[in-house]
Coordinates of C-alpha atoms in Angstrom, one line a residue:
Chain A
M1369 CA 180.0 132.4 194.4
T1370 CA 179.5 134.6 191.3
A1371 CA 178.9 131.6 189.1
Y1372 CA 176.1 130.4 191.5
L1373 CA 174.6 133.7 191.5
L1374 CA 174.5 133.8 187.7
A1375 CA 173.0 130.4 187.5
S1376 CA 170.3 131.5 189.9
L1377 CA 169.7 134.5 187.6
L1378 CA 169.4 132.3 184.5
F1379 CA 166.8 130.2 186.4
L1380 CA 164.8 133.3 187.2
V1381 CA 165.0 134.3 183.5
G1382 CA 163.5 130.9 182.6
I1383 CA 160.7 131.1 185.3
Y1384 CA 159.9 134.6 184.3
S1385 CA 159.5 133.6 180.6
A1386 CA 157.5 130.4 181.5
A1387 CA 155.1 132.3 183.8
T1388 CA 154.5 135.5 181.8
K1389 CA 154.7 134.7 178.1
R1390 CA 151.6 133.9 176.2
N1391 CA 153.0 132.0 173.3
L1392 CA 153.4 128.3 173.8
I1393 CA 156.8 128.1 172.2
K1394 CA 158.1 130.9 174.4
I1395 CA 156.7 129.0 177.4
I1396 CA 158.6 125.9 176.4
I1397 CA 161.7 127.8 175.9
G1398 CA 161.4 129.3 179.3
L1399 CA 161.1 126.0 180.9
G1400 CA 164.1 124.7 179.0
I1401 CA 166.1 127.7 180.2
S1402 CA 165.1 127.1 183.9
G1403 CA 166.1 123.4 183.6
Y1404 CA 169.4 124.2 182.1
A1405 CA 170.1 126.8 184.9
I1406 CA 169.5 124.1 187.4
N1407 CA 171.8 121.6 185.5
L1408 CA 174.5 124.3 185.3
F1409 CA 174.1 124.9 189.0
F1410 CA 174.5 121.2 189.7
V1411 CA 177.6 120.8 187.6
L1412 CA 179.2 123.8 189.2
L1413 CA 178.6 122.3 192.7
G1414 CA 180.8 119.4 191.7
Y1415 CA 183.5 121.6 190.0
R1416 CA 186.8 122.0 191.7
A1417 CA 189.3 124.8 190.6
G1418 CA 192.1 123.3 188.6
G1419 CA 190.4 119.8 188.8
R1420 CA 191.0 117.1 186.2
A1421 CA 188.4 114.9 184.3
P1422 CA 187.1 112.2 186.7
I1423 CA 189.0 109.4 185.0
F1424 CA 190.9 107.3 187.6
P1425 CA 194.6 106.6 186.7
E1426 CA 196.7 105.0 189.2
A1427 CA 198.9 107.9 190.3
L1428 CA 196.1 110.5 190.8
A1429 CA 194.5 111.2 194.1
A1430 CA 190.8 111.6 194.1
G1431 CA 191.1 115.0 195.5
E1432 CA 192.4 116.3 192.3
M1433 CA 189.4 115.4 190.2
V1434 CA 186.2 117.2 189.8
D1435 CA 183.2 115.4 191.2
P1436 CA 181.8 112.9 188.4
L1437 CA 178.5 112.2 190.1
P1438 CA 176.8 115.6 189.2
Q1439 CA 178.1 115.2 185.7
A1440 CA 176.3 111.9 185.5
L1441 CA 173.2 113.1 187.1
V1442 CA 173.0 116.3 184.8
L1443 CA 173.6 114.0 181.7
M1444 CA 170.5 112.1 182.8
F1445 CA 168.5 115.3 183.3
I1446 CA 169.5 116.7 180.0
V1447 CA 167.8 113.7 178.6
V1448 CA 164.8 114.2 180.7
G1449 CA 164.7 117.8 179.4
L1450 CA 164.8 116.6 175.9
G1451 CA 161.8 114.4 176.7
A1452 CA 159.9 117.3 178.2
T1453 CA 160.7 119.6 175.4
S1454 CA 159.6 117.1 172.7
L1455 CA 156.5 116.2 174.6
L1456 CA 155.5 119.9 175.1
S1457 CA 156.3 120.6 171.5
A1458 CA 154.1 117.7 170.3
L1459 CA 151.2 119.3 172.3
A1460 CA 152.0 122.6 171.1
V1461 CA 151.9 121.5 167.5
R1462 CA 148.4 119.7 168.0
L1463 CA 147.1 122.7 169.7
Y1464 CA 148.2 124.8 166.7
E1465 CA 146.4 122.4 164.4
K1466 CA 143.2 122.8 166.4
H1467 CA 143.3 126.7 166.8
G1468 CA 145.6 128.0 164.2
T1469 CA 147.7 130.0 166.7
F1470 CA 150.3 129.5 169.6
D1471 CA 148.7 132.3 171.6
V1472 CA 147.3 130.8 174.8
R1473 CA 144.9 133.7 175.1
R1474 CA 142.9 132.7 172.0
M1475 CA 142.6 129.0 172.9
R1476 CA 141.8 129.0 176.6
R1477 CA 138.6 126.9 177.3
L1478 CA 139.5 125.7 180.6
R1479 CA 139.0 127.9 183.7
G1480 CA 141.7 127.9 186.6
Chain B
M381 CA 164.9 87.3 191.5
D382 CA 164.7 89.7 194.5
I383 CA 161.1 90.6 195.4
L384 CA 161.7 94.3 195.5
L385 CA 163.3 94.2 192.0
S386 CA 160.7 92.1 190.5
V387 CA 157.9 94.7 191.5
V388 CA 159.9 97.3 189.4
A389 CA 160.8 94.8 186.8
V390 CA 157.4 93.2 186.1
S391 CA 155.8 96.6 185.7
L392 CA 158.5 98.0 183.4
G393 CA 158.6 94.6 181.4
A394 CA 154.9 94.4 181.1
A395 CA 154.8 98.0 179.8
F396 CA 157.0 97.0 177.0
A397 CA 155.6 93.8 176.3
V398 CA 152.1 95.3 175.4
P399 CA 153.3 96.9 172.2
L400 CA 154.6 93.4 171.2
A401 CA 151.1 92.1 171.5
A402 CA 149.4 95.0 169.8
R403 CA 148.5 93.1 166.7
R404 CA 146.1 90.8 168.6
R405 CA 142.8 92.4 169.3
R406 CA 142.2 91.8 173.1
A407 CA 145.7 91.0 174.0
P408 CA 146.9 94.4 175.4
A409 CA 144.1 94.7 177.8
A410 CA 144.4 91.2 179.0
L411 CA 148.2 91.6 179.4
A412 CA 147.8 94.8 181.3
A413 CA 145.3 93.4 183.6
G414 CA 147.2 90.2 184.2
A415 CA 150.5 92.0 185.0
A416 CA 148.7 94.4 187.3
F417 CA 147.2 91.4 189.1
L418 CA 150.6 89.9 189.4
L419 CA 151.9 93.3 190.8
L420 CA 149.2 93.4 193.4
C421 CA 150.1 89.7 194.5
L422 CA 153.8 90.8 194.6
S423 CA 153.0 93.9 196.6
A424 CA 150.9 91.8 199.1
A425 CA 153.9 89.6 199.5
V426 CA 156.2 92.6 200.2
A427 CA 153.8 93.8 202.8
A428 CA 153.7 90.4 204.4
R429 CA 157.5 90.0 204.5
V430 CA 158.5 93.5 205.7
P431 CA 159.4 92.7 209.4
R432 CA 157.9 94.9 212.1
G433 CA 159.9 97.9 212.6
G434 CA 162.3 96.6 210.0
I435 CA 163.0 96.9 206.2
L436 CA 163.7 94.9 203.2
L437 CA 166.6 96.1 201.1
H438 CA 167.9 95.1 197.6
R439 CA 171.3 96.2 196.5
A440 CA 171.0 96.7 192.7
G441 CA 173.8 94.9 190.9
G442 CA 175.2 93.8 194.3
W443 CA 176.8 97.1 195.0
P444 CA 176.6 98.3 198.8
P445 CA 175.0 101.4 199.6
P446 CA 175.5 104.5 199.9
F447 CA 177.4 104.4 196.6
G448 CA 175.4 101.6 195.1
V449 CA 171.6 102.0 194.2
V450 CA 169.4 100.3 196.6
L451 CA 165.6 99.7 196.7
V452 CA 164.3 99.9 200.2
A453 CA 160.8 98.7 201.5
D454 CA 159.6 99.5 204.9
G455 CA 156.3 99.8 206.5
L456 CA 155.3 102.9 204.6
S457 CA 156.4 101.7 201.1
A458 CA 154.2 98.5 202.0
V459 CA 151.1 100.6 202.5
M460 CA 151.7 102.6 199.3
L461 CA 152.7 99.5 197.0
V462 CA 149.4 97.7 198.0
T463 CA 147.3 100.8 197.5
I464 CA 148.9 101.6 194.1
N465 CA 148.7 98.2 192.7
A466 CA 145.2 97.5 193.7
A467 CA 143.9 100.8 192.1
V468 CA 146.1 100.0 189.0
F469 CA 144.7 96.5 188.7
L470 CA 141.0 97.7 189.0
A471 CA 141.7 100.5 186.6
A472 CA 143.3 98.2 184.0
L473 CA 140.3 95.8 184.5
Y474 CA 137.9 98.6 184.0
S475 CA 139.9 100.0 181.0
S476 CA 139.7 96.6 179.2
E477 CA 136.2 97.8 178.2
Y478 CA 136.5 101.6 178.5
A479 CA 139.6 101.9 176.2
R480 CA 138.0 100.1 173.3
R481 CA 136.8 103.6 172.2
Y482 CA 140.5 104.4 171.3
T483 CA 142.2 103.5 168.1
G484 CA 145.6 103.0 169.7
E485 CA 144.5 100.8 172.6
W486 CA 147.9 99.3 173.1
R487 CA 149.4 102.8 173.6
F488 CA 146.9 103.5 176.5
F489 CA 147.9 100.3 178.2
T490 CA 151.7 100.9 177.7
L491 CA 151.3 104.4 179.4
L492 CA 149.2 102.9 182.0
L493 CA 151.8 100.5 183.0
L494 CA 154.6 102.9 182.6
M495 CA 152.8 105.0 185.0
A496 CA 152.4 102.1 187.5
A497 CA 156.1 101.3 187.0
G498 CA 157.0 104.9 188.0
M499 CA 154.8 104.8 191.1
N500 CA 156.1 101.4 192.3
G501 CA 159.7 102.7 191.9
V502 CA 159.0 106.0 193.7
V503 CA 157.8 104.1 196.8
L504 CA 160.8 101.7 196.7
A505 CA 163.6 104.1 195.8
G506 CA 166.4 104.4 198.5
D507 CA 168.1 107.4 197.1
L508 CA 166.9 110.8 196.0
F509 CA 168.1 110.5 192.5
N510 CA 166.1 107.2 191.7
L511 CA 163.1 108.8 193.3
L512 CA 163.2 111.6 191.0
V513 CA 163.8 109.5 188.0
F514 CA 160.7 107.3 189.0
V515 CA 158.7 110.4 189.6
E516 CA 159.5 111.5 186.0
I517 CA 158.5 108.1 184.6
A518 CA 155.3 108.4 186.3
A519 CA 154.6 111.9 185.5
F520 CA 155.5 111.8 181.7
S521 CA 153.0 108.9 181.2
A522 CA 150.5 110.9 183.1
Y523 CA 150.9 113.9 180.8
A524 CA 150.6 111.7 177.8
L525 CA 147.5 109.9 179.2
V526 CA 145.7 113.2 180.0
A527 CA 146.1 114.3 176.3
F528 CA 145.1 110.8 175.1
G529 CA 141.8 111.8 173.7
T530 CA 143.6 114.6 171.8
A531 CA 140.5 116.9 171.9
S532 CA 141.3 120.6 172.3
E533 CA 140.6 120.7 176.0
E534 CA 142.6 117.6 176.7
L535 CA 145.7 118.9 174.9
E536 CA 145.3 122.2 176.8
A537 CA 144.9 120.6 180.1
S538 CA 147.9 118.2 179.5
F539 CA 150.2 121.2 178.3
K540 CA 149.3 123.0 181.5
Y541 CA 149.8 120.1 183.6
A542 CA 153.3 119.4 181.8
V543 CA 154.5 122.9 182.3
L544 CA 153.7 122.8 186.1
G545 CA 155.0 119.4 186.5
I546 CA 158.4 120.2 184.9
L547 CA 158.6 123.3 186.8
S548 CA 158.1 121.3 190.0
T549 CA 160.8 118.7 188.9
N550 CA 163.1 121.7 188.4
F551 CA 162.6 122.8 191.9
V552 CA 163.0 119.2 193.3
L553 CA 166.3 118.9 191.3
F554 CA 167.4 122.2 192.9
G555 CA 166.8 120.8 196.3
I556 CA 168.6 117.6 195.6
A557 CA 171.6 119.7 194.3
L558 CA 171.6 121.7 197.5
I559 CA 171.5 118.5 199.5
Y560 CA 174.3 117.0 197.4
G561 CA 176.3 120.0 197.8
S562 CA 176.4 119.8 201.6
C563 CA 176.3 116.1 202.1
S564 CA 178.1 114.7 199.2
T565 CA 175.8 111.7 198.9
L566 CA 172.3 111.0 197.4
N567 CA 171.4 107.9 199.4
M568 CA 168.4 108.9 201.8
A569 CA 169.6 107.0 204.8
D570 CA 173.2 108.5 204.3
I571 CA 171.9 112.1 203.9
S572 CA 169.8 111.6 207.1
L573 CA 173.1 110.2 208.9
A574 CA 175.1 113.1 207.5
L575 CA 172.6 115.8 208.6
A576 CA 172.2 114.1 212.1
D577 CA 176.0 114.5 212.2
G578 CA 175.4 118.2 212.6
R579 CA 178.4 119.5 211.0
R580 CA 177.0 119.8 207.5
G581 CA 173.9 121.4 206.0
A582 CA 172.7 122.7 209.4
G583 CA 172.5 126.4 208.0
Y584 CA 170.1 125.7 205.3
A585 CA 168.3 122.6 206.0
G586 CA 165.1 124.7 206.4
F587 CA 165.5 126.2 203.0
V588 CA 166.1 122.8 201.4
A589 CA 162.9 121.7 203.1
A590 CA 161.0 124.6 201.9
V591 CA 162.2 124.0 198.3
F592 CA 161.0 120.3 198.6
V593 CA 157.6 121.5 199.9
F594 CA 157.3 123.8 196.9
G595 CA 158.3 121.1 194.4
F596 CA 156.4 118.1 195.8
G597 CA 153.4 120.4 196.9
L598 CA 152.9 121.4 193.2
K599 CA 152.8 117.7 192.3
S600 CA 150.3 116.9 195.1
A601 CA 148.1 119.8 194.1
L602 CA 148.1 121.6 197.5
V603 CA 146.3 124.9 197.4
P604 CA 147.9 127.5 196.2
F605 CA 149.8 125.1 193.8
H606 CA 146.4 123.4 192.6
A607 CA 145.6 125.2 189.2
W608 CA 146.5 122.3 187.1
L609 CA 144.6 119.5 188.9
P610 CA 141.0 120.2 187.9
D611 CA 141.9 120.5 184.3
A612 CA 144.1 117.6 184.2
H613 CA 141.8 115.2 186.2
S614 CA 138.7 116.1 184.4
S615 CA 140.2 115.8 180.9
A616 CA 142.0 112.5 181.4
P617 CA 140.1 109.2 180.3
A618 CA 138.1 108.0 183.4
P619 CA 140.2 105.1 184.6
V620 CA 143.2 107.4 184.3
S621 CA 141.5 110.1 186.3
A622 CA 140.9 107.4 188.9
L623 CA 144.5 106.7 189.0
L624 CA 145.6 110.3 188.9
S625 CA 143.5 111.3 191.8
G626 CA 143.6 108.0 193.5
V627 CA 147.1 107.3 193.8
L628 CA 149.4 109.4 191.5
I629 CA 149.2 112.8 193.3
K630 CA 149.7 110.8 196.6
T631 CA 152.8 108.7 195.4
L632 CA 154.5 111.7 193.6
G633 CA 153.4 114.4 195.9
V634 CA 152.4 113.3 199.4
Y635 CA 154.5 110.1 199.8
A636 CA 157.7 111.8 198.5
L637 CA 157.1 114.8 200.7
A638 CA 156.6 112.8 203.7
R639 CA 159.6 110.6 203.1
V640 CA 161.9 113.6 202.7
L641 CA 160.6 115.7 205.5
F642 CA 160.1 113.0 208.1
N643 CA 162.9 110.5 207.3
V644 CA 165.6 112.5 205.5
V645 CA 165.6 116.3 206.3
G646 CA 163.8 115.7 209.6
M647 CA 160.5 117.5 210.8
T648 CA 160.8 120.8 212.4
P649 CA 158.1 122.8 214.1
A650 CA 158.2 125.3 211.3
A651 CA 157.8 122.6 208.7
S652 CA 154.9 121.0 210.7
R653 CA 153.0 124.4 210.9
L654 CA 153.5 125.1 207.1
L655 CA 152.2 121.5 206.3
M656 CA 149.2 122.1 208.6
A657 CA 148.4 125.5 207.0
L658 CA 148.7 124.1 203.5
G659 CA 146.5 121.2 204.4
G660 CA 143.9 123.4 206.2
L661 CA 143.9 125.8 203.1
S662 CA 143.6 123.0 200.5
M663 CA 140.6 121.2 202.6
A664 CA 138.7 124.5 202.8
A665 CA 139.4 126.0 199.3
G666 CA 139.0 122.6 197.5
A667 CA 135.6 122.0 199.1
A668 CA 134.5 125.5 198.4
L669 CA 135.4 125.3 194.7
A670 CA 133.9 121.9 194.3
L671 CA 130.4 123.3 195.4
G672 CA 129.9 125.2 192.3
Q673 CA 130.9 122.9 189.8
W674 CA 128.5 121.3 187.2
D675 CA 131.1 119.0 185.4
M676 CA 130.9 115.7 187.2
K677 CA 134.7 114.9 186.9
R678 CA 135.6 118.5 187.7
L679 CA 133.6 118.4 190.9
L680 CA 135.5 115.3 191.9
A681 CA 138.9 116.7 191.0
Y682 CA 138.3 119.8 193.3
S683 CA 137.1 117.4 196.0
S684 CA 140.4 115.4 195.7
I685 CA 142.2 118.8 196.5
S686 CA 140.1 119.0 199.6
Q687 CA 140.7 115.4 200.6
V688 CA 144.5 115.5 200.1
G689 CA 144.3 118.5 202.4
Y690 CA 143.2 116.1 205.2
I691 CA 146.1 113.8 204.7
V692 CA 148.7 116.7 204.7
L693 CA 146.9 118.1 207.8
G694 CA 147.4 114.7 209.6
L695 CA 151.1 114.5 208.5
G696 CA 151.6 117.9 209.7
L697 CA 150.3 117.3 213.1
G698 CA 153.2 114.7 213.4
T699 CA 151.6 112.9 216.2
P700 CA 151.2 109.1 216.2
L701 CA 147.3 109.4 215.8
G702 CA 147.7 112.1 213.3
V703 CA 150.1 110.3 210.9
A704 CA 148.2 107.0 211.3
G705 CA 145.0 108.9 210.4
A706 CA 146.7 110.5 207.4
L707 CA 147.8 107.2 206.0
F708 CA 144.4 105.5 206.7
H709 CA 142.8 108.4 204.9
L710 CA 145.2 108.1 202.1
V711 CA 144.3 104.5 201.5
N712 CA 140.6 105.2 202.0
H713 CA 140.6 108.3 199.5
S714 CA 142.5 106.2 196.9
V715 CA 139.5 103.7 197.1
F716 CA 136.6 106.0 197.0
K717 CA 137.8 108.6 194.8
S718 CA 138.9 106.0 192.3
L719 CA 135.3 104.6 192.6
L720 CA 133.7 108.0 192.2
F721 CA 135.8 108.7 188.9
L722 CA 135.1 105.2 187.6
N723 CA 131.3 105.9 188.2
A724 CA 131.6 109.1 186.3
G725 CA 133.4 107.2 183.6
A726 CA 130.5 104.8 183.5
V727 CA 127.9 107.5 183.2
E728 CA 129.9 109.0 180.4
H729 CA 130.3 105.6 178.8
A730 CA 126.6 105.0 178.8
T731 CA 125.2 108.5 178.0
G732 CA 128.1 110.4 176.6
M733 CA 127.9 113.4 178.9
R734 CA 129.3 114.7 182.1
D735 CA 127.2 117.9 182.7
L736 CA 125.1 117.3 185.8
R737 CA 122.5 119.8 184.6
R738 CA 121.5 117.6 181.8
M739 CA 121.4 114.4 183.6
G740 CA 119.0 113.0 186.2
G741 CA 117.1 109.8 186.9
L742 CA 120.0 107.5 185.9
G743 CA 119.5 105.5 189.0
G744 CA 116.9 103.3 187.6
R745 CA 118.9 102.7 184.4
M746 CA 122.3 102.0 185.9
P747 CA 121.6 100.4 189.2
V748 CA 125.2 99.1 190.0
T749 CA 126.8 102.5 189.1
A750 CA 124.3 104.3 191.1
A751 CA 124.6 102.0 194.2
T752 CA 128.3 101.9 194.2
S753 CA 128.5 105.6 193.6
M754 CA 126.2 106.2 196.6
I755 CA 128.4 103.9 198.8
A756 CA 131.5 106.0 197.7
S757 CA 129.7 109.4 198.4
L758 CA 128.7 108.3 201.9
S759 CA 132.2 107.2 202.6
I760 CA 134.0 110.4 201.3
A761 CA 131.5 112.5 203.3
G762 CA 132.6 110.5 206.4
L763 CA 129.3 108.7 207.4
P764 CA 129.7 105.8 209.7
P765 CA 130.4 102.9 209.5
L766 CA 132.1 103.5 206.1
S767 CA 135.8 103.8 205.8
G768 CA 136.0 107.5 205.4
F769 CA 134.4 108.1 208.7
W770 CA 137.2 106.2 210.8
S771 CA 140.0 108.0 209.0
K772 CA 138.4 111.5 209.4
L773 CA 137.6 110.6 213.1
A774 CA 141.2 109.8 213.6
I775 CA 142.5 113.2 212.1
V776 CA 140.0 115.2 214.0
A777 CA 140.9 113.4 217.2
A778 CA 144.4 113.9 216.5
C779 CA 143.9 117.7 216.0
V780 CA 142.3 117.9 219.3
G781 CA 144.7 115.8 220.9
A782 CA 147.6 118.0 219.6
G783 CA 145.9 121.1 221.0
R784 CA 144.7 122.4 217.6
P785 CA 140.9 122.6 218.1
G786 CA 140.6 125.2 215.2
Y787 CA 141.9 122.6 212.6
A788 CA 139.6 120.0 214.1
A789 CA 136.5 122.3 213.7
L790 CA 137.7 123.1 210.2
A791 CA 138.0 119.3 209.3
V792 CA 134.4 118.7 210.7
L793 CA 133.2 121.8 208.8
V794 CA 134.8 120.5 205.4
S795 CA 133.3 117.1 206.1
V796 CA 129.8 118.6 206.1
L797 CA 130.6 120.5 203.0
T798 CA 131.8 117.4 201.4
L799 CA 128.4 115.8 202.1
A800 CA 126.6 118.6 200.6
I801 CA 128.9 118.2 197.4
V802 CA 128.4 114.6 196.8
M803 CA 124.7 114.6 197.7
R804 CA 124.4 117.3 194.9
L805 CA 126.2 115.0 192.5
Q806 CA 123.9 112.1 193.6
R807 CA 120.7 114.1 193.3
Y808 CA 121.4 115.6 189.9
A809 CA 122.9 112.4 188.3
F810 CA 121.0 109.5 189.8
F811 CA 117.9 110.7 191.6
G812 CA 114.6 111.6 190.1
E813 CA 112.4 110.3 187.3
P814 CA 114.2 109.3 184.2
G815 CA 111.5 110.3 181.7
G816 CA 111.9 109.1 178.2
R817 CA 115.4 110.6 177.8
W818 CA 117.4 107.4 178.9
D819 CA 115.5 104.8 176.9
G820 CA 118.5 103.4 175.1
V821 CA 120.9 103.7 178.1
G822 CA 121.7 100.5 180.0
E823 CA 124.2 99.4 182.6
V824 CA 127.9 99.3 181.5
P825 CA 129.7 95.9 180.6
A826 CA 130.8 93.4 183.2
P827 CA 134.5 94.2 183.7
M828 CA 133.5 97.7 184.6
R829 CA 130.9 96.7 187.1
I830 CA 133.2 94.2 188.7
A831 CA 135.9 96.9 189.2
M832 CA 133.3 99.2 190.7
C833 CA 131.9 96.6 193.0
A834 CA 135.3 95.6 194.2
L835 CA 135.9 99.2 195.3
A836 CA 132.5 99.7 196.7
L837 CA 133.3 96.5 198.9
A838 CA 136.5 98.0 200.0
C839 CA 134.6 101.2 201.1
L840 CA 132.2 99.0 203.1
L841 CA 135.1 96.9 204.8
G842 CA 137.7 99.7 204.9
G843 CA 136.4 100.6 208.3
L844 CA 137.8 97.3 209.7
L845 CA 141.4 98.7 209.3
A846 CA 140.4 100.9 212.2
I847 CA 140.6 98.0 214.5
P848 CA 144.0 98.0 215.9
T849 CA 144.7 94.3 215.5
V850 CA 143.8 94.5 211.7
G851 CA 145.1 97.9 210.7
G852 CA 148.0 97.9 213.1
R853 CA 149.8 95.4 211.0
F854 CA 149.3 97.6 207.8
I855 CA 148.6 101.3 208.4
G856 CA 150.2 101.2 211.8
R857 CA 153.5 100.0 210.5
G858 CA 153.4 102.7 207.8
A859 CA 152.8 105.3 210.5
E860 CA 155.6 103.9 212.7
A861 CA 158.1 104.1 209.7
L862 CA 157.4 107.7 209.3
L863 CA 157.4 108.5 213.0
A864 CA 160.9 106.7 213.3
G865 CA 162.4 109.8 211.6
G866 CA 166.1 109.2 211.8
G867 CA 165.5 105.6 212.6
Y868 CA 165.0 104.9 208.9
A869 CA 168.7 105.6 208.3
E870 CA 169.6 103.4 211.2
K871 CA 167.5 100.5 209.8
V872 CA 169.0 100.8 206.3
R873 CA 172.6 100.9 207.8
A874 CA 171.8 98.0 209.8
A875 CA 170.5 96.0 206.8
A876 CA 173.7 96.9 204.8
P877 CA 176.5 97.2 207.4
E878 CA 179.3 96.8 204.9
G879 CA 178.6 100.2 203.3
A880 CA 180.7 103.3 203.8
W881 CA 178.1 105.2 205.9
C882 CA 178.5 108.8 206.9
G883 CA 178.5 108.3 210.6
S884 CA 181.1 105.4 210.3
R885 CA 183.5 106.8 207.8
G886 CA 185.3 108.5 210.6
G887 CA 188.8 109.9 209.9
A888 CA 188.7 109.0 206.2
G889 CA 185.4 110.7 205.8
A890 CA 186.5 113.9 207.5
A891 CA 189.6 113.9 205.5
R892 CA 187.6 113.5 202.4
R893 CA 185.3 116.5 203.3
A894 CA 188.2 118.5 204.3
S895 CA 190.0 118.1 201.0
A896 CA 186.7 118.8 199.2
R897 CA 186.4 122.1 200.9
G898 CA 190.0 123.1 200.5
G899 CA 190.0 122.5 196.8
G900 CA 186.5 124.1 196.2

């Protein structure tokens, strides 16, 4: 339970950073943190105290392994997170070239 | 090859075939339009083959569900597939002229087809994981397409869109994790069976539903989650705006939300009230904000928020007429909003501007654009006998029938506001004396005109779908699929009886769950 709460806390840290920071790079980092918190939460859901790696030898019952499916899913979403980070960074670099700053307050042309 | 698999395979394959043809000058555009036409034919075939009240099912790699990945098409998927691929085809046709302004034309068409592949996958996915993967494929292509012009505003809009989009994905993933934690499965039918079992997830099904409403609501730009939409939809290239407003927000947002709420988690009175409130708020706020806009595409983008509100209101009512009206409005909105964005693109293509204050009198110079734009405007405002009238009538009647006269009055009021909004657009852009300003301006090239005329024709004839014998086969079956609720799971189980489904796992399943609990 403590682990779940800590993962939630990490998620909130990420959301806080993405929502309040004014620097594009810090926003990207905040989003990354929130994504990792969810990934961590998902892996923890499949964890079983004292469980083994989910490789299926003959003599082992399924109940003694950790759940492999969350791990596969999280692996996939780490890759999605990589794509997200690289896309956002590319946009941030282009914006820096246009404005000479990463500060959103000094580049905001569009209204809400 | 199985027809459901081929819908996904053709769109993905074509997306990656476009870069191979990049060296020939007109090949990317021709390839994209050809592939989109093939997809349209395939989705019409899927719609024709889905049996009444039944489903088509494809086991990817031959593995039985719920452990194997399945593609599922029911009445609702058929409605979405046809709508998506018709819009993609016309946008690709239009882009064959419009995209000539860009240096990397093939990149544009690759992203366009990837977006189509993502949307097609979303409506066919039979499990939550693949649903989210396809959502991501479509969303990432959309982020890149919004920034395609690489001007400062476009990059900023894309950044904003991507940040909120990724945030919404995190929430959806959180919801999926919660569901997996209680049901130990990701197949949507299996989750529905497990929840219906009553032993699992009962405590926090409402919380899971709220997480999904937040995640998918952000993707469908419901007020108060709408901040990204006006920027993104007005900054994107015109055919992409047409797809974003016309089909993307509905596929990634409304369809996904409806599927999860109706067929997987199950509608509750609380969820129904929440949807109606969000829908009503979006309708009113979107229309009010659209009134003050001077940028042609920005005005249309705000009006999209308002029209999606109608769809969500109809879904929230949950009555047969309400849901059918919502789906009908979804189809109609994708037609007339795509058309209005293509018109805005044509005006921009010919004059190089989007500011309504500096236009006027274009009607004489661009007769096709002006006429099709007028048809779309009257249709979105809900004037009979055009398509928009019938879907709004159905939603208003459903509100009254469900004992919600307040929402009915709001829907009528917003419809009047919409008429004011689009007539303002018409007056400033097309009416009046051209003077000498537009001497060099002429009508846009043929492919763009054909795309606009086809959509205008769909606006004129769309009302025919209101006839039960015509629309019942299409819209009606989509509404039935949603209203069946848990019946979706039964149909999938009947189509793949060999699977180890939740309800039928019996003692083994219970033992498996007990051991899982004990160990955790």
